[in-house]
PDB file of C-alpha atoms in Angstrom:
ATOM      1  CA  UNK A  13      13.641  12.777  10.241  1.00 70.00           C
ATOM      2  CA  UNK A  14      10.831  14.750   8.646  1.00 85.00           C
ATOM      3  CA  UNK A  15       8.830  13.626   6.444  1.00 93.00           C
ATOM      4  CA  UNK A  16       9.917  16.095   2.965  1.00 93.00           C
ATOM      5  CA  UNK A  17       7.765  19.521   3.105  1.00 95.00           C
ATOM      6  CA  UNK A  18       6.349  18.404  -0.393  1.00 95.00           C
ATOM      7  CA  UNK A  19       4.715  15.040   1.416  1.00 94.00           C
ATOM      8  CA  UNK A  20       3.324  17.613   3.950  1.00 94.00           C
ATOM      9  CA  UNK A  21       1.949  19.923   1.365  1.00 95.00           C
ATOM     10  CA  UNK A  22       0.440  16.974  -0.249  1.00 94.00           C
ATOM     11  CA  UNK A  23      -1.797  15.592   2.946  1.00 94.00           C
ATOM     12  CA  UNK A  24      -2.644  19.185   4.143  1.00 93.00           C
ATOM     13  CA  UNK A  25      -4.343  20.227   0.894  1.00 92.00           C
ATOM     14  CA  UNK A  26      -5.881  16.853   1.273  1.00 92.00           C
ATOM     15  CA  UNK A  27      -7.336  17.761   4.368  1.00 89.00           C
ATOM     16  CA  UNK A  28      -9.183  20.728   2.955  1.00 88.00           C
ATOM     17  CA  UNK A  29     -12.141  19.013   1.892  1.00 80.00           C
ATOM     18  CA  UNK A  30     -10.933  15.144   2.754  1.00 68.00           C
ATOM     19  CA  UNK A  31     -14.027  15.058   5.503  1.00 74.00           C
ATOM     20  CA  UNK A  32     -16.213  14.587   2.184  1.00 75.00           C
ATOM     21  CA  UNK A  33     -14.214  13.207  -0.304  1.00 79.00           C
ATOM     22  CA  UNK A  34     -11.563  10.577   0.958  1.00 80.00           C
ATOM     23  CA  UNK A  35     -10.455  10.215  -2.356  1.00 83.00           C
ATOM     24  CA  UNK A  36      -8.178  13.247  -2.024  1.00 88.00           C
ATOM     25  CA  UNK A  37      -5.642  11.117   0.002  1.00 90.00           C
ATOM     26  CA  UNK A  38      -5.042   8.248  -2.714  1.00 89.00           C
ATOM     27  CA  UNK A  39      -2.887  10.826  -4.300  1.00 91.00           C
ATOM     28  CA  UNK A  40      -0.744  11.724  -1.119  1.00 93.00           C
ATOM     29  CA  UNK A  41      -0.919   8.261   0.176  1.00 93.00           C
ATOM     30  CA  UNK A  42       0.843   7.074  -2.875  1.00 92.00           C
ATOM     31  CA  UNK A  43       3.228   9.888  -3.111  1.00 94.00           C
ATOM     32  CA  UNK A  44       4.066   8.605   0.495  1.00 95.00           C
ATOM     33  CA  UNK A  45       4.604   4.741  -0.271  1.00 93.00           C
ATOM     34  CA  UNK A  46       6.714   5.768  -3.035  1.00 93.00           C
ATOM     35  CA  UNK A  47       9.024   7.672  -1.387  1.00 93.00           C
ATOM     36  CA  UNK A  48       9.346   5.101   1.450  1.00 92.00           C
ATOM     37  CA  UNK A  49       9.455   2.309  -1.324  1.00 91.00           C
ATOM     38  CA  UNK A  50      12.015   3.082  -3.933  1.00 89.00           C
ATOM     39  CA  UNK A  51      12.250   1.733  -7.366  1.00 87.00           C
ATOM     40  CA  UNK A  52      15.701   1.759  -6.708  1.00 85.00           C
ATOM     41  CA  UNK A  53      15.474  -0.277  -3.964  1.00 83.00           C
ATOM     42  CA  UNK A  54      13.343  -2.416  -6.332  1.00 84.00           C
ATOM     43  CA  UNK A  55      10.058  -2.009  -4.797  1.00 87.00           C
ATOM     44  CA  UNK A  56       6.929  -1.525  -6.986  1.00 87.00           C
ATOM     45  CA  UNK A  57       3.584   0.399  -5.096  1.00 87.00           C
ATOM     46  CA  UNK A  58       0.367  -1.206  -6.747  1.00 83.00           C
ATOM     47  CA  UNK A  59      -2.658   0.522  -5.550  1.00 80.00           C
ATOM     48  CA  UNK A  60      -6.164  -1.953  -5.761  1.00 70.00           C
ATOM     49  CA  UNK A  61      -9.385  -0.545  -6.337  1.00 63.00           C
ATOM     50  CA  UNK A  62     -12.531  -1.841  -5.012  1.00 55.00           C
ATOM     51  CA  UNK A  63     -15.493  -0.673  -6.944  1.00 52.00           C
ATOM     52  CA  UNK A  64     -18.624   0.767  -4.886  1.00 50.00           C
ATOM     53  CA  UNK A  65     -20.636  -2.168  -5.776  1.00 52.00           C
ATOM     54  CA  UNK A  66     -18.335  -4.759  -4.590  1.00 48.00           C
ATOM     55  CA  UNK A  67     -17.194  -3.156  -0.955  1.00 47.00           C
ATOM     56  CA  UNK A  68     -21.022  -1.556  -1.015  1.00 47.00           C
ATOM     57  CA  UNK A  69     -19.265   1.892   0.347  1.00 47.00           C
ATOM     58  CA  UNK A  70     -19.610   5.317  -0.592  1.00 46.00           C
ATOM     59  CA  UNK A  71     -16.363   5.667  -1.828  1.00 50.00           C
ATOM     60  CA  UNK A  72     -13.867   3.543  -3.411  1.00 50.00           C
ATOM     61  CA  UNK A  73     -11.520   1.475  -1.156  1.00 60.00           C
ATOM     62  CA  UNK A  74      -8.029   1.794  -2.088  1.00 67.00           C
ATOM     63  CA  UNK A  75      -5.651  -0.617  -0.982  1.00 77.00           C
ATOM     64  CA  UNK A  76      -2.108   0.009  -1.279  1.00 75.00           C
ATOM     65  CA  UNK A  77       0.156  -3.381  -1.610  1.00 76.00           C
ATOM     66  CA  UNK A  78       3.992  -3.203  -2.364  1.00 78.00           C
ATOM     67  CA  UNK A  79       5.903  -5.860  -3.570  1.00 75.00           C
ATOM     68  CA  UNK A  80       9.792  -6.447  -3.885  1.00 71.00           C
ATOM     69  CA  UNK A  81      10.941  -8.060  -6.823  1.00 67.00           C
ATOM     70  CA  UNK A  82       7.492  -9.163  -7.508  1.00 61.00           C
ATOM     71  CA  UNK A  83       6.564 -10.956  -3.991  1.00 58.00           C
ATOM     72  CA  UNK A  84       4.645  -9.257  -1.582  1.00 52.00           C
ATOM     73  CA  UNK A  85       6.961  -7.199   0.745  1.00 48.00           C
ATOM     74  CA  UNK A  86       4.975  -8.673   3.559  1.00 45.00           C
ATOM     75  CA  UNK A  87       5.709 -12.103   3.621  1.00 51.00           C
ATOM     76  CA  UNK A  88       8.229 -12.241   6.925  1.00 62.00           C
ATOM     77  CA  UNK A  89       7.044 -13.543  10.261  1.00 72.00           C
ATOM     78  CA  UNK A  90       5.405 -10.432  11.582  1.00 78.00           C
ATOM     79  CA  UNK A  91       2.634  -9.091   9.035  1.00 80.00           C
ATOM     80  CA  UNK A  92       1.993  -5.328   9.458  1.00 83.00           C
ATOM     81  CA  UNK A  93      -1.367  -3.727   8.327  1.00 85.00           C
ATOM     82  CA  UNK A  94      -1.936   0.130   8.207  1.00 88.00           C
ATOM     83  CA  UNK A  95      -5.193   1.341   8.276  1.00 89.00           C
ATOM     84  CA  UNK A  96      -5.349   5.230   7.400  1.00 90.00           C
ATOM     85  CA  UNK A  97      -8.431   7.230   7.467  1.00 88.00           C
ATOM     86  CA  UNK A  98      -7.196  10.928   6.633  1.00 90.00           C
ATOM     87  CA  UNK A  99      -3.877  10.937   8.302  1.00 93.00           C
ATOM     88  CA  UNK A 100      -4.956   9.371  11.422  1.00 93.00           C
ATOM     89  CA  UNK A 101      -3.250   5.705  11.698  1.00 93.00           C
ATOM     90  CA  UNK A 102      -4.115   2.175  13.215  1.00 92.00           C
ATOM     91  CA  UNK A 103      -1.171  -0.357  12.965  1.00 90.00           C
ATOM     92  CA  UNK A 104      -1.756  -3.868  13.270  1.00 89.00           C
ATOM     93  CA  UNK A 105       0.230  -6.650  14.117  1.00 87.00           C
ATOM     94  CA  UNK A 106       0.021 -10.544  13.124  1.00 85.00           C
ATOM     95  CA  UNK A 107       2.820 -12.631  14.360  1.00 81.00           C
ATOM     96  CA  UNK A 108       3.417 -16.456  12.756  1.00 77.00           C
ATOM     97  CA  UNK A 109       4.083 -17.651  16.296  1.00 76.00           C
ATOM     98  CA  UNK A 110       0.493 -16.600  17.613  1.00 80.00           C
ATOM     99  CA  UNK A 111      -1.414 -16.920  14.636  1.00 81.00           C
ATOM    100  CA  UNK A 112      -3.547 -13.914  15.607  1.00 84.00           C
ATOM    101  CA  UNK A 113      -3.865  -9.930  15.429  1.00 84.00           C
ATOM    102  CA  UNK A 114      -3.934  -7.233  17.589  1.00 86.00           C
ATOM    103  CA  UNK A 115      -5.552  -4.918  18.126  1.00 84.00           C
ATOM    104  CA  UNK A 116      -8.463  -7.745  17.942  1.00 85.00           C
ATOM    105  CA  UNK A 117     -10.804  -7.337  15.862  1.00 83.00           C
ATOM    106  CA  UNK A 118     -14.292  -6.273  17.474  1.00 82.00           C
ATOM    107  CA  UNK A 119     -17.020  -8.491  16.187  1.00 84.00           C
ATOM    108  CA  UNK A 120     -20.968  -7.617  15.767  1.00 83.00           C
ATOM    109  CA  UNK A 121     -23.532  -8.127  17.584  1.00 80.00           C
ATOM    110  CA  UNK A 122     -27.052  -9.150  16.264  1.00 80.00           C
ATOM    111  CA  UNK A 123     -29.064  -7.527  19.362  1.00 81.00           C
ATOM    112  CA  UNK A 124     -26.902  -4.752  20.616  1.00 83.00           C
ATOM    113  CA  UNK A 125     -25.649  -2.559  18.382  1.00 84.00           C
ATOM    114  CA  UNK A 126     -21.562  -1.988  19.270  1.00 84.00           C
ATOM    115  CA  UNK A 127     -19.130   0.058  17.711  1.00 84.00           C
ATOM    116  CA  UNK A 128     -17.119  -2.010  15.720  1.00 81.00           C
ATOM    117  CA  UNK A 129     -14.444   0.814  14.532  1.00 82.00           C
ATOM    118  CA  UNK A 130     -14.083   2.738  16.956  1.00 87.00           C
ATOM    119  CA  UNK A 131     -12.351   6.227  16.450  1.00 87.00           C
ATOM    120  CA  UNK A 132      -9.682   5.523  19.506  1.00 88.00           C
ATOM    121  CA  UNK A 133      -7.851   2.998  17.565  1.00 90.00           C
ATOM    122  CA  UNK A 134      -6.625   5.351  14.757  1.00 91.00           C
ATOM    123  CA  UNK A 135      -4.663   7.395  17.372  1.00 90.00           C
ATOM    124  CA  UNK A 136      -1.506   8.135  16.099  1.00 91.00           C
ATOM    125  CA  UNK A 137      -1.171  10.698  13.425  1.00 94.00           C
ATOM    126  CA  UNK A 138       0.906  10.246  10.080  1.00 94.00           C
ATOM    127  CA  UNK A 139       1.677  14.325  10.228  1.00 94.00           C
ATOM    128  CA  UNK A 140       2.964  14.344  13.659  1.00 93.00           C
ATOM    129  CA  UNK A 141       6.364  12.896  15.152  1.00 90.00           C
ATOM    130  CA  UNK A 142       4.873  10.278  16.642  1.00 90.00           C
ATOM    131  CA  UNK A 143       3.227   8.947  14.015  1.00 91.00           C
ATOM    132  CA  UNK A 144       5.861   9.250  11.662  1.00 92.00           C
ATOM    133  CA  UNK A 145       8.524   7.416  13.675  1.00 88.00           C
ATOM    134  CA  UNK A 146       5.948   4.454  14.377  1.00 88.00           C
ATOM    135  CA  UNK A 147       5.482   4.528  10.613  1.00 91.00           C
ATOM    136  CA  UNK A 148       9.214   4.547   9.747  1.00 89.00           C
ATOM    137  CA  UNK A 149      10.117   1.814  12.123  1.00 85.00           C
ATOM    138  CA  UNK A 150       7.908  -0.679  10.460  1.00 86.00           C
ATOM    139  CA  UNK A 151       9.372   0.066   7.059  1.00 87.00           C
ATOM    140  CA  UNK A 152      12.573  -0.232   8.050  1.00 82.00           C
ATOM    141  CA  UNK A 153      11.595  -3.525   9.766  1.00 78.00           C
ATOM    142  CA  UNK A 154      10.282  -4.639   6.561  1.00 79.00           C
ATOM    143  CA  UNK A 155      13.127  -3.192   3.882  1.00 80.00           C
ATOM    144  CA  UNK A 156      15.624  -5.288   6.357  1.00 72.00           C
ATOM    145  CA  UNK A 157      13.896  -8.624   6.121  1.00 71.00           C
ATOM    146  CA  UNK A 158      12.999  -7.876   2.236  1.00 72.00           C
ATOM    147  CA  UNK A 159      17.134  -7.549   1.631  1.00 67.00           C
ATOM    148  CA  UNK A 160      18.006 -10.686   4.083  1.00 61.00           C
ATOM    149  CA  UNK A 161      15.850 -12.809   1.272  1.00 57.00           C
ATOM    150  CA  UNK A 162      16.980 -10.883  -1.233  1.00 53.00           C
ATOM    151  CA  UNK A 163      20.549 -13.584  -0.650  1.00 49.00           C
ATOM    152  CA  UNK A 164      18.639 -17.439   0.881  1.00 49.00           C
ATOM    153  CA  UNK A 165      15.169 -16.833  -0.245  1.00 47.00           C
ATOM    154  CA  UNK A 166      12.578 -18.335   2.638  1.00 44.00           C
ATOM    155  CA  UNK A 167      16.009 -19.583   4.843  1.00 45.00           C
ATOM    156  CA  UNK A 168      16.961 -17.631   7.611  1.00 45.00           C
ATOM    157  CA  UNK A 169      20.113 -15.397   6.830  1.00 49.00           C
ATOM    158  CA  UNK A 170      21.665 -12.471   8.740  1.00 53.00           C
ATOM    159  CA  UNK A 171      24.387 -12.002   5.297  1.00 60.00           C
ATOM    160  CA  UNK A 172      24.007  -8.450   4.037  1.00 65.00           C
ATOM    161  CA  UNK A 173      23.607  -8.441   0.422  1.00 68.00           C
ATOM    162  CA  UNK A 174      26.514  -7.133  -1.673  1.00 75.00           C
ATOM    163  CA  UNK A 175      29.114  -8.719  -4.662  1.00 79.00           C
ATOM    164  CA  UNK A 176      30.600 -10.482  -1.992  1.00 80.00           C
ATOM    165  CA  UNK A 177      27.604 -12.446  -0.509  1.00 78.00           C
ATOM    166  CA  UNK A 178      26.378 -13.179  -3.749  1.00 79.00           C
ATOM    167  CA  UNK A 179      29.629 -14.616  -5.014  1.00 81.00           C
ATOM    168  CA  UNK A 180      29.589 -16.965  -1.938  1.00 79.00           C
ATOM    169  CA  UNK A 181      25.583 -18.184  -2.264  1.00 76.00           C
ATOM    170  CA  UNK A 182      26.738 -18.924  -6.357  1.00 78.00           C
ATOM    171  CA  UNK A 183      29.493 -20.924  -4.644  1.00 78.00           C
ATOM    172  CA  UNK A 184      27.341 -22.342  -2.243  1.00 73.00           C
ATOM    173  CA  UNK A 185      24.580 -23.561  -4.714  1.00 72.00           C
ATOM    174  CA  UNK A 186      26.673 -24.720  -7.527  1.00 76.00           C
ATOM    175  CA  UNK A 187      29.857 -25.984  -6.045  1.00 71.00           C
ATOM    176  CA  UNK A 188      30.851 -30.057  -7.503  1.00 70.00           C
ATOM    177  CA  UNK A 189      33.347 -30.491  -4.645  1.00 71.00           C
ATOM    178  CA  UNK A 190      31.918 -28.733  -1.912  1.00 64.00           C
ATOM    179  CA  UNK A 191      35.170 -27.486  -0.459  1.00 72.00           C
ATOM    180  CA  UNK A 192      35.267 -25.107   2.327  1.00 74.00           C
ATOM    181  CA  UNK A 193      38.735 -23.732   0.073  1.00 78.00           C
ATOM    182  CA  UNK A 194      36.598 -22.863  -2.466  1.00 78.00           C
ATOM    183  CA  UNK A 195      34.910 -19.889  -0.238  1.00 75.00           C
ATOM    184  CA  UNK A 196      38.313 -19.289   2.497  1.00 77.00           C
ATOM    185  CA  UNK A 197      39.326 -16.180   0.460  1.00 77.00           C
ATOM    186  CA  UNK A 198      35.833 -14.902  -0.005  1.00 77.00           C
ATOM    187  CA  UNK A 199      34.413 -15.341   4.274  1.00 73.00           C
ATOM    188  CA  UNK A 200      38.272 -14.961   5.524  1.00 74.00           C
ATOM    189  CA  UNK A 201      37.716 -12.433   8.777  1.00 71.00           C
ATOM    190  CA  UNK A 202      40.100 -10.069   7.536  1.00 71.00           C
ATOM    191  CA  UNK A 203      37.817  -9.025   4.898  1.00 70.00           C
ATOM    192  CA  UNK A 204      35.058  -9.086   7.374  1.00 69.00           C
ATOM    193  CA  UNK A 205      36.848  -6.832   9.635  1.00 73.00           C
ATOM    194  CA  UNK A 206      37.506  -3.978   7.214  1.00 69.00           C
ATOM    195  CA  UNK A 207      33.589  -3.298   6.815  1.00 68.00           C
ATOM    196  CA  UNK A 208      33.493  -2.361  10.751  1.00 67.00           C
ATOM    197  CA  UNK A 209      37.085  -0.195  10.596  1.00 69.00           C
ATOM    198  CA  UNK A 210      36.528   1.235   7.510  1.00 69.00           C
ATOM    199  CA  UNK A 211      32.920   1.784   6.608  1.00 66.00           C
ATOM    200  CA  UNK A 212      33.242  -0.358   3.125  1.00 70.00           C
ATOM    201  CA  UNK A 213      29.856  -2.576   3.302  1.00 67.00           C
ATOM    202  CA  UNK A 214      30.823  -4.146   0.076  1.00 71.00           C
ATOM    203  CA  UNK A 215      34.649  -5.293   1.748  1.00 72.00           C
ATOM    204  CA  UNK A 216      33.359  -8.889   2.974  1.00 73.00           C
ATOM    205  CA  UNK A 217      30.807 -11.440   4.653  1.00 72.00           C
ATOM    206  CA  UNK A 218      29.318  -9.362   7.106  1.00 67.00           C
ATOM    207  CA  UNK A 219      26.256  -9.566   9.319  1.00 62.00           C
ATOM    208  CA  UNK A 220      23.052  -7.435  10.676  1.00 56.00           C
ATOM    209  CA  UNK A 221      20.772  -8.188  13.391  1.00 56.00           C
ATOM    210  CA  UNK A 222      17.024  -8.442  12.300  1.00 53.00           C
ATOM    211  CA  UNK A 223      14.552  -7.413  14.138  1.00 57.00           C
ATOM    212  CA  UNK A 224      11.471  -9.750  14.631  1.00 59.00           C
ATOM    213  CA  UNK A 225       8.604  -7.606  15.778  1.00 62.00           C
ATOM    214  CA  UNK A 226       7.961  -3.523  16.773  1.00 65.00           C
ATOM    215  CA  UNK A 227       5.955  -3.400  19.985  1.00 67.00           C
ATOM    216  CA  UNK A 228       3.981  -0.273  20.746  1.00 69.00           C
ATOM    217  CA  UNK A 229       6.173   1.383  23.703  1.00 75.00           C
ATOM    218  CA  UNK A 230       3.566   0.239  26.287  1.00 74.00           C
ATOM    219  CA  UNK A 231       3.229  -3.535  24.735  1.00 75.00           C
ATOM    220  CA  UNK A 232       7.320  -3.316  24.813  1.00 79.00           C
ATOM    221  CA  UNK A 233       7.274  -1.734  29.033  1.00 86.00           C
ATOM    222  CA  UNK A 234       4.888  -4.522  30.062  1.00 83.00           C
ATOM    223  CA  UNK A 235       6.629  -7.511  28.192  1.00 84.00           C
ATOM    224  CA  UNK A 236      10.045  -6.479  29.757  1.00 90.00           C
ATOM    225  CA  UNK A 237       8.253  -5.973  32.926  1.00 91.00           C
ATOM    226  CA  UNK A 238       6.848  -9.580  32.967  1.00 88.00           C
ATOM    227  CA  UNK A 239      10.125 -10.858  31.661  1.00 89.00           C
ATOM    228  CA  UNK A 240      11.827  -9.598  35.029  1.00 91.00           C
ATOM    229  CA  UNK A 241       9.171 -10.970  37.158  1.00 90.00           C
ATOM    230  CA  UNK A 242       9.307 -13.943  35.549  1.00 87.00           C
ATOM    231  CA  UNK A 243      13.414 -14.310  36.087  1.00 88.00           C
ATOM    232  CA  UNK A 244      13.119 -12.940  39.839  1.00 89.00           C
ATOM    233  CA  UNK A 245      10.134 -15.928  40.678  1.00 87.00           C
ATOM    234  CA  UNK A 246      12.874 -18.636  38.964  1.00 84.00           C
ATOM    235  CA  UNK A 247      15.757 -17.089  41.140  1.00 83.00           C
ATOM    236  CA  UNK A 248      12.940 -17.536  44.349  1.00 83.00           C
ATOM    237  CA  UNK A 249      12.825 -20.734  43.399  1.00 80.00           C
ATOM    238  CA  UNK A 250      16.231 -21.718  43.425  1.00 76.00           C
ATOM    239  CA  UNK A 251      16.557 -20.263  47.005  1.00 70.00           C
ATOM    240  CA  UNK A 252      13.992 -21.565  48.269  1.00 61.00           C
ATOM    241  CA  UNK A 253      15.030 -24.680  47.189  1.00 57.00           C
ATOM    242  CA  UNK A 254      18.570 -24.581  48.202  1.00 54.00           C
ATOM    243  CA  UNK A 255      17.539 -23.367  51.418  1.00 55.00           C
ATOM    244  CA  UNK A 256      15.450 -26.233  51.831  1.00 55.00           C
ATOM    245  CA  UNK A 257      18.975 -28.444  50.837  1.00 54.00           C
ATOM    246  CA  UNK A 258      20.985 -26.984  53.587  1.00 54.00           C
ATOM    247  CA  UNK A 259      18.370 -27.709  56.275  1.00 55.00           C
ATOM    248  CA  UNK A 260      18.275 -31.226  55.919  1.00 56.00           C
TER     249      UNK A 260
END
């Protein structure tokens, strides 16, 4: 989907004299978040300011953090980072299970003197399709995990949120008996059933897959690519093996 014509407008009188003065893009950038970030959805767009004496730049550093109900929206087990210069992007990608980034980060070097930004990583950019759909999968990624927590908080949850989920966590965390009777009319599959025939999200205890990461096409080809050569050397294996069985 396209990003709205007035977005567009935004970034491309931006680029008019953006070469100079970066500043013009706080406005558009912000525009942006906000329409990707809803108030409705109960998202709040807080942009930081770094003053020229602190970051020692030319220009301000802006940094743009949104927060959800007033926690970072970020908090999940894949941590996304955006860095934008004009409306070309570089997405980064820190995972809980690894511990580390990627693209790595490039470090100095006291005798040789190396390009530690270089202009290939920002490749994608936000005005074209490409960028845009790399851009929108990320929020989406995030928006889902921000509404799973939205119900169980740190706990891992694949409930939608809606009257009838909530009803059943208030159960949940206040119940004196702890009778499974006390939630049967609210998680019977029925109810459940009735969101997939008839569209109503709010009919019942329903779930959604969540997605834990958003390789890069060529970081997705090669992982599924050393997936299948990992399954066919574990079939070898087995023949081999049973081959060996029959022999003796």
């Amino acid at each position: 989907m396209p990003w709205p014509q007035e977005i567009v407008d935004f970034f491309n009188l931006a680029r008019l004299r953006g070469d100079t003065d970066e500043s013009r893009f706080y406005g558009p950038y912000n525009a942006l978040l906000n329409y990707l970030f809803t108030f409705k959805e109960r998202f709040m767009v807080v942009p930081q300011f770094k003053r020229p004496e602190q970051s020692k730049a030319v220009d301000f550093t802006t940094i743009f953090v949104v927060r959800h109900d007033e926690h970072p929206a970020v908090k999940i087990d894949v941590l996304y980072g955006l860095s934008a210069i004009g409306t070309k992007l570089c997405f980064y990608t820190w995972t809980r299970e690894t511990g580390g980034a990627e693209p790595i980060a490039i470090r100095m070097d006291q005798e040789v003197l190396i390009d530690t930004a270089p202009e290939s990583r920002w490749n994608l950019d936000l005005l074209t399709t490409e960028g845009e759909e790399q851009l929108r999968l990320v929020i989406a990624y995030i928006k889902v995990v921000c509404r799973r927590r939205e119900i169980d908080g740190e706990e891992e949850s694949w409930r939608l949120k809606n009257n009838v989920a909530i009803e059943v966590k208030k159960v949940e965390t206040t119940s004196i008996i702890g009778q499974c009777s006390e939630l049967a009319f609210l998680v019977v599959g029925k109810k459940g059933r009735g969101v997939y025939l008839n569209g109503d999200v709010g009919n019942g205890i329903w779930s959604v897959g969540i997605l834990k990461n958003i390789p890069a096409c060529d970081m997705l080809m090669k992982r599924i690519e050393k997936e299948a050569e990992d399954v066919i050397e574990r079939m070898n294996r087995l023949m081999v093996k049973s081959d060996s069985s029959m022999k003796r």
